[in-house]
XYZ file of C-alpha atoms in Angstrom:
371
model
C -40.404 -36.946 -53.710
C -40.757 -40.137 -51.849
C -42.736 -40.518 -48.859
C -43.334 -43.110 -46.061
C -45.761 -44.122 -43.542
C -45.034 -42.181 -40.867
C -46.527 -45.364 -38.066
C -43.687 -46.540 -35.367
C -45.814 -48.040 -32.743
C -42.772 -48.042 -30.127
C -39.867 -45.382 -31.825
C -36.943 -46.222 -28.944
C -34.562 -43.468 -29.859
C -35.413 -40.023 -29.366
C -34.133 -38.747 -33.106
C -31.823 -35.091 -33.769
C -34.566 -33.098 -34.983
C -35.339 -29.125 -34.478
C -37.035 -30.011 -31.572
C -33.734 -30.836 -30.029
C -31.908 -28.787 -31.378
C -34.589 -26.102 -29.673
C -34.224 -28.313 -26.183
C -29.921 -27.645 -26.257
C -30.391 -23.990 -26.805
C -32.978 -23.530 -24.526
C -30.584 -24.891 -22.173
C -27.449 -22.791 -23.278
C -27.586 -19.917 -25.477
C -30.966 -19.388 -24.407
C -30.894 -20.191 -20.667
C -30.462 -16.629 -18.372
C -27.993 -19.121 -16.404
C -25.676 -19.945 -18.750
C -25.939 -16.201 -21.170
C -24.869 -14.862 -17.774
C -21.398 -16.258 -17.484
C -20.065 -15.403 -21.174
C -20.026 -11.254 -19.794
C -18.071 -12.024 -15.994
C -15.860 -14.854 -17.637
C -14.639 -11.238 -19.965
C -14.151 -9.440 -16.858
C -12.412 -11.410 -15.275
C -9.725 -11.843 -18.427
C -9.547 -7.742 -17.509
C -12.076 -6.620 -20.205
C -13.518 -2.878 -19.025
C -17.447 -3.386 -19.229
C -17.642 -0.583 -21.524
C -15.942 -2.774 -24.170
C -17.550 -4.579 -26.983
C -16.901 -8.203 -25.727
C -17.813 -7.095 -22.486
C -20.808 -4.809 -23.410
C -23.057 -7.061 -26.780
C -23.176 -10.637 -23.987
C -24.366 -8.450 -21.467
C -27.173 -6.370 -23.476
C -28.124 -10.221 -25.262
C -27.713 -11.804 -21.359
C -30.334 -9.016 -20.195
C -32.437 -9.840 -23.317
C -32.334 -13.505 -22.874
C -33.487 -12.648 -18.845
C -36.221 -10.002 -19.330
C -38.044 -12.289 -21.978
C -38.070 -15.135 -19.758
C -39.049 -13.122 -16.567
C -41.907 -11.690 -19.201
C -43.026 -15.401 -19.388
C -42.774 -16.072 -16.085
C -44.931 -12.675 -14.755
C -47.191 -13.547 -17.817
C -47.381 -17.128 -15.937
C -48.220 -15.922 -12.563
C -51.161 -13.632 -13.980
C -52.940 -16.483 -15.800
C -52.749 -18.407 -12.827
C -53.482 -15.891 -10.262
C -49.514 -16.664 -9.060
C -47.720 -15.540 -5.975
C -44.102 -14.263 -6.100
C -42.556 -15.587 -3.852
C -44.572 -19.045 -2.757
C -45.482 -22.031 -5.161
C -48.582 -24.026 -4.755
C -49.386 -27.066 -2.678
C -47.717 -30.251 -4.763
C -50.465 -31.822 -6.240
C -51.865 -35.458 -4.647
C -52.074 -37.407 -7.082
C -54.022 -40.074 -5.187
C -57.120 -37.930 -4.230
C -57.352 -37.143 -8.473
C -60.093 -38.669 -10.434
C -59.026 -38.436 -13.287
C -61.775 -38.853 -16.880
C -60.278 -39.802 -20.344
C -62.615 -39.614 -23.307
C -61.058 -42.291 -25.891
C -58.894 -43.549 -23.684
C -59.355 -47.394 -24.904
C -56.141 -46.478 -27.742
C -53.665 -43.929 -29.367
C -52.379 -41.638 -26.978
C -55.897 -41.627 -24.181
C -54.721 -45.243 -23.181
C -51.010 -44.267 -22.882
C -52.147 -41.132 -20.727
C -54.686 -43.868 -18.997
C -52.416 -46.397 -18.195
C -49.138 -44.019 -16.987
C -51.655 -41.791 -14.385
C -52.684 -45.091 -13.430
C -48.874 -45.759 -12.125
C -49.482 -42.386 -10.196
C -52.090 -44.207 -7.884
C -54.985 -41.817 -10.009
C -57.994 -43.262 -10.165
C -58.460 -43.034 -13.893
C -61.983 -43.523 -15.445
C -62.189 -43.959 -19.292
C -65.057 -43.253 -21.496
C -64.992 -45.181 -25.212
C -66.847 -47.178 -27.386
C -64.793 -49.763 -27.039
C -63.209 -51.165 -23.475
C -59.117 -50.338 -23.171
C -56.975 -53.535 -22.130
C -55.185 -52.661 -19.561
C -53.798 -54.350 -16.135
C -53.979 -51.730 -13.791
C -57.015 -52.087 -11.227
C -57.623 -48.144 -10.831
C -58.941 -47.975 -14.240
C -62.396 -47.896 -14.825
C -64.117 -48.492 -17.798
C -67.682 -46.551 -19.353
C -68.682 -47.932 -22.729
C -69.722 -44.680 -23.657
C -70.618 -43.300 -27.182
C -69.601 -39.521 -26.284
C -70.825 -37.562 -29.072
C -74.742 -38.879 -28.036
C -75.588 -36.495 -24.657
C -77.794 -38.594 -23.745
C -75.367 -41.563 -23.299
C -73.225 -38.870 -21.779
C -75.597 -38.013 -19.023
C -76.143 -41.223 -18.093
C -72.826 -42.912 -17.293
C -71.558 -38.976 -15.493
C -74.282 -39.842 -12.615
C -73.244 -43.582 -12.412
C -69.542 -42.028 -12.468
C -70.211 -39.131 -10.196
C -72.198 -41.952 -8.100
C -70.003 -44.930 -8.143
C -66.791 -43.459 -8.172
C -66.871 -39.242 -6.940
C -66.696 -36.048 -8.835
C -64.278 -35.795 -11.132
C -61.225 -33.907 -10.582
C -59.609 -33.511 -14.114
C -61.319 -34.144 -17.721
C -59.223 -35.146 -20.730
C -61.336 -34.316 -23.304
C -59.302 -36.777 -26.106
C -61.425 -38.551 -28.312
C -61.476 -37.812 -31.727
C -62.178 -39.417 -35.445
C -61.120 -38.573 -38.811
C -63.248 -38.975 -42.572
C -59.954 -38.251 -44.415
C -62.305 -37.277 -47.457
C -62.733 -34.657 -49.836
C -65.928 -32.470 -49.106
C -67.863 -33.504 -51.996
C -67.238 -36.935 -50.738
C -68.343 -36.607 -47.059
C -71.327 -38.291 -46.514
C -74.085 -36.549 -43.988
C -73.205 -39.493 -41.190
C -69.534 -38.478 -41.506
C -69.524 -35.246 -40.279
C -71.628 -35.726 -38.091
C -69.742 -37.944 -36.298
C -66.918 -36.071 -36.908
C -68.639 -33.225 -34.988
C -70.080 -35.384 -32.547
C -67.051 -36.992 -31.199
C -64.554 -33.939 -31.648
C -66.465 -30.527 -31.219
C -70.165 -31.862 -29.671
C -68.784 -34.439 -27.072
C -67.254 -31.406 -25.307
C -69.760 -29.313 -25.051
C -71.959 -33.125 -23.565
C -68.600 -33.703 -21.446
C -68.089 -30.546 -19.487
C -72.133 -29.769 -18.890
C -71.484 -33.492 -17.279
C -68.619 -32.751 -15.300
C -68.135 -29.349 -14.964
C -70.712 -28.269 -12.347
C -69.064 -30.468 -9.996
C -65.658 -28.246 -10.268
C -67.576 -24.709 -10.238
C -69.151 -26.879 -6.468
C -65.508 -27.783 -5.634
C -64.023 -24.748 -7.112
C -60.949 -26.760 -8.626
C -60.597 -28.957 -11.531
C -58.655 -28.805 -15.300
C -59.235 -29.535 -18.620
C -57.250 -30.772 -20.883
C -58.707 -30.014 -23.859
C -56.812 -32.087 -27.191
C -56.962 -30.013 -30.311
C -54.782 -29.922 -33.677
C -52.166 -27.706 -35.447
C -54.713 -29.088 -38.012
C -57.005 -26.655 -36.203
C -55.347 -23.453 -37.101
C -54.639 -24.459 -41.409
C -56.456 -26.334 -43.911
C -55.212 -29.139 -46.316
C -56.799 -30.872 -48.933
C -59.170 -33.887 -47.246
C -59.378 -32.805 -43.591
C -62.255 -29.767 -43.779
C -64.770 -31.907 -41.330
C -61.688 -32.633 -39.532
C -59.674 -28.815 -38.893
C -63.509 -27.044 -39.035
C -63.891 -29.394 -35.594
C -60.592 -29.039 -34.018
C -60.546 -24.942 -35.098
C -63.602 -25.145 -33.002
C -62.212 -26.469 -29.862
C -59.790 -23.182 -29.575
C -62.782 -20.769 -29.224
C -64.621 -23.380 -26.496
C -61.416 -23.390 -24.925
C -61.661 -19.690 -24.798
C -64.899 -19.264 -23.602
C -64.328 -21.787 -21.003
C -61.871 -19.751 -19.672
C -63.596 -16.547 -20.157
C -66.668 -18.077 -18.343
C -65.111 -19.461 -15.410
C -62.968 -16.860 -14.481
C -65.514 -13.917 -15.038
C -69.355 -15.685 -14.655
C -68.644 -18.419 -12.036
C -65.457 -17.344 -9.730
C -63.624 -20.225 -10.301
C -60.085 -19.255 -11.753
C -58.864 -22.454 -9.377
C -60.474 -24.966 -12.554
C -57.382 -24.516 -14.953
C -57.586 -25.440 -18.591
C -55.148 -26.723 -20.968
C -55.629 -27.157 -24.818
C -52.919 -29.403 -26.240
C -52.474 -28.349 -30.290
C -49.778 -31.699 -31.279
C -48.367 -31.986 -34.798
C -48.926 -35.619 -36.513
C -48.338 -38.283 -34.003
C -47.532 -41.911 -34.024
C -50.988 -43.490 -33.515
C -53.208 -45.660 -34.944
C -55.498 -42.994 -36.171
C -53.322 -41.785 -38.646
C -51.473 -44.830 -39.316
C -51.643 -44.482 -43.145
C -50.779 -41.347 -43.483
C -48.158 -40.262 -46.228
C -45.041 -37.442 -44.819
C -42.336 -36.490 -46.875
C -39.305 -38.679 -46.114
C -36.715 -36.728 -46.880
C -34.439 -35.674 -43.809
C -34.992 -31.930 -44.269
C -38.537 -32.580 -43.828
C -38.587 -34.765 -41.207
C -35.484 -32.842 -38.975
C -37.688 -29.224 -39.325
C -41.178 -31.207 -39.384
C -40.820 -33.994 -37.383
C -43.967 -37.139 -35.637
C -43.791 -37.271 -32.150
C -44.760 -40.342 -30.025
C -47.200 -40.680 -28.070
C -45.102 -40.487 -24.972
C -43.805 -36.952 -25.399
C -48.098 -35.688 -25.862
C -48.233 -38.110 -22.408
C -45.747 -36.462 -20.470
C -46.797 -32.224 -21.735
C -49.876 -33.548 -20.622
C -48.858 -34.782 -17.109
C -46.463 -31.677 -16.931
C -48.849 -29.319 -17.008
C -51.686 -31.590 -14.678
C -48.715 -31.271 -12.192
C -48.102 -27.881 -12.219
C -51.980 -27.025 -12.060
C -51.647 -24.300 -14.711
C -53.473 -23.299 -17.427
C -51.934 -23.753 -20.685
C -51.031 -23.731 -24.499
C -48.862 -26.585 -25.468
C -47.594 -26.578 -28.813
C -46.048 -30.568 -30.073
C -43.457 -30.425 -32.046
C -41.739 -27.310 -31.979
C -42.743 -26.024 -35.556
C -46.412 -25.839 -34.622
C -45.598 -22.812 -33.136
C -45.180 -21.228 -36.280
C -48.791 -22.342 -37.228
C -50.681 -18.737 -35.899
C -48.043 -16.827 -38.505
C -48.585 -19.107 -41.271
C -51.566 -17.680 -41.557
C -51.163 -13.305 -41.265
C -48.312 -14.624 -43.811
C -48.336 -13.145 -47.965
C -51.204 -15.911 -49.871
C -47.080 -16.813 -51.850
C -45.212 -17.646 -48.564
C -48.363 -19.744 -47.152
C -48.766 -22.061 -50.666
C -45.124 -22.549 -50.228
C -45.144 -23.623 -46.866
C -48.013 -25.674 -47.938
C -46.554 -27.445 -50.355
C -42.961 -27.600 -48.199
C -45.138 -29.801 -45.749
C -47.125 -32.207 -48.657
C -49.917 -31.633 -46.449
C -52.735 -31.684 -49.270
C -51.406 -35.011 -50.678
C -50.345 -36.378 -47.360
C -54.314 -37.934 -46.981
C -54.278 -39.677 -50.427
C -53.849 -42.913 -49.651
C -55.698 -42.681 -46.689
C -57.600 -45.355 -44.598
C -59.756 -45.607 -42.413
C -59.223 -47.884 -38.940
C -61.318 -49.505 -37.348
C -61.583 -51.462 -34.431
C -63.152 -54.762 -33.204
C -65.566 -54.952 -30.772
C -66.840 -58.750 -29.198
C -69.522 -58.137 -31.825
C -66.907 -58.263 -34.354
C -68.549 -54.985 -35.209
C -66.626 -52.661 -37.374
C -66.326 -48.940 -35.303
C -64.107 -46.398 -35.701
C -61.092 -45.813 -33.509
C -61.503 -42.710 -31.014
C -57.835 -41.599 -29.909
C -58.225 -38.517 -30.899
C -54.562 -38.490 -32.319
C -53.287 -36.432 -34.505
């Protein structure tokens, strides 16, 4: 089976894949508005309601409507929403958004996109972000170290103000077998991918709790739900974020009485960013249709939509990642078949860790957290 590099920094069009099919179906065959016209059409043709030609589409329409209604009620419950009133529109000009790993990849695109909306954006990274937006402020910080996060957070609050949104986006990957991992590799992976979330929450969450409002975005990964060769440390570090996000939600609701602070976790598949530019994925059309890579802009759109909606969400991108939790519950022979189809156990075979250059020409790992 042939393989190819999956990194394309600037896709210029949407490919035809399962995500596009699902999107079209959600607006047609799975849309209550669309399906309700099917039985009406037949009734106007003179058919009786008890006729199967009318009855079956009516039952289908009712089932589709019930699904979307239950989903809407669940969303309202999770976010303490009103049945009759939408939340006040978010005033982006009043937001201060902190983005870790914002100097490249998804973080960089998110920072620049928010800046266009007149948002004050604070980027924490080990290397500076290259941008022409005046409202992006950069602070050099190794977020894996509590002392640096604590010191920088105090400067941010004093110089800019209390952040209203926190996007924990930074991440690193080693791409090594377990016995080949050096202690410093493991420390770095968990320091950036996991411990940094604790440090930024400790630094910025108290102010949000005091104001009873805010939004925490946690960038996890589909690899936090499944494992594969050469990804043990990365997958484990991302799996931890699932529990951190869930525990944080209950602490905010039950301990601090701050349900107005929203929590969103993003679980993407392979994203076309430099971090995984040397990953080798199957290039056959069948794989690319069902397991497509996604552009950074797709992830950024989903994050901004969640922030704008002011709702806690769990975001799986692309569509196939929604099935990842189910994979853990199927029989082992089916699980192995899925693993073989994905090519995951061979995708990191030729992986090369991407490094970045700073003005002092020191080699630094890319910290942009994208899968």
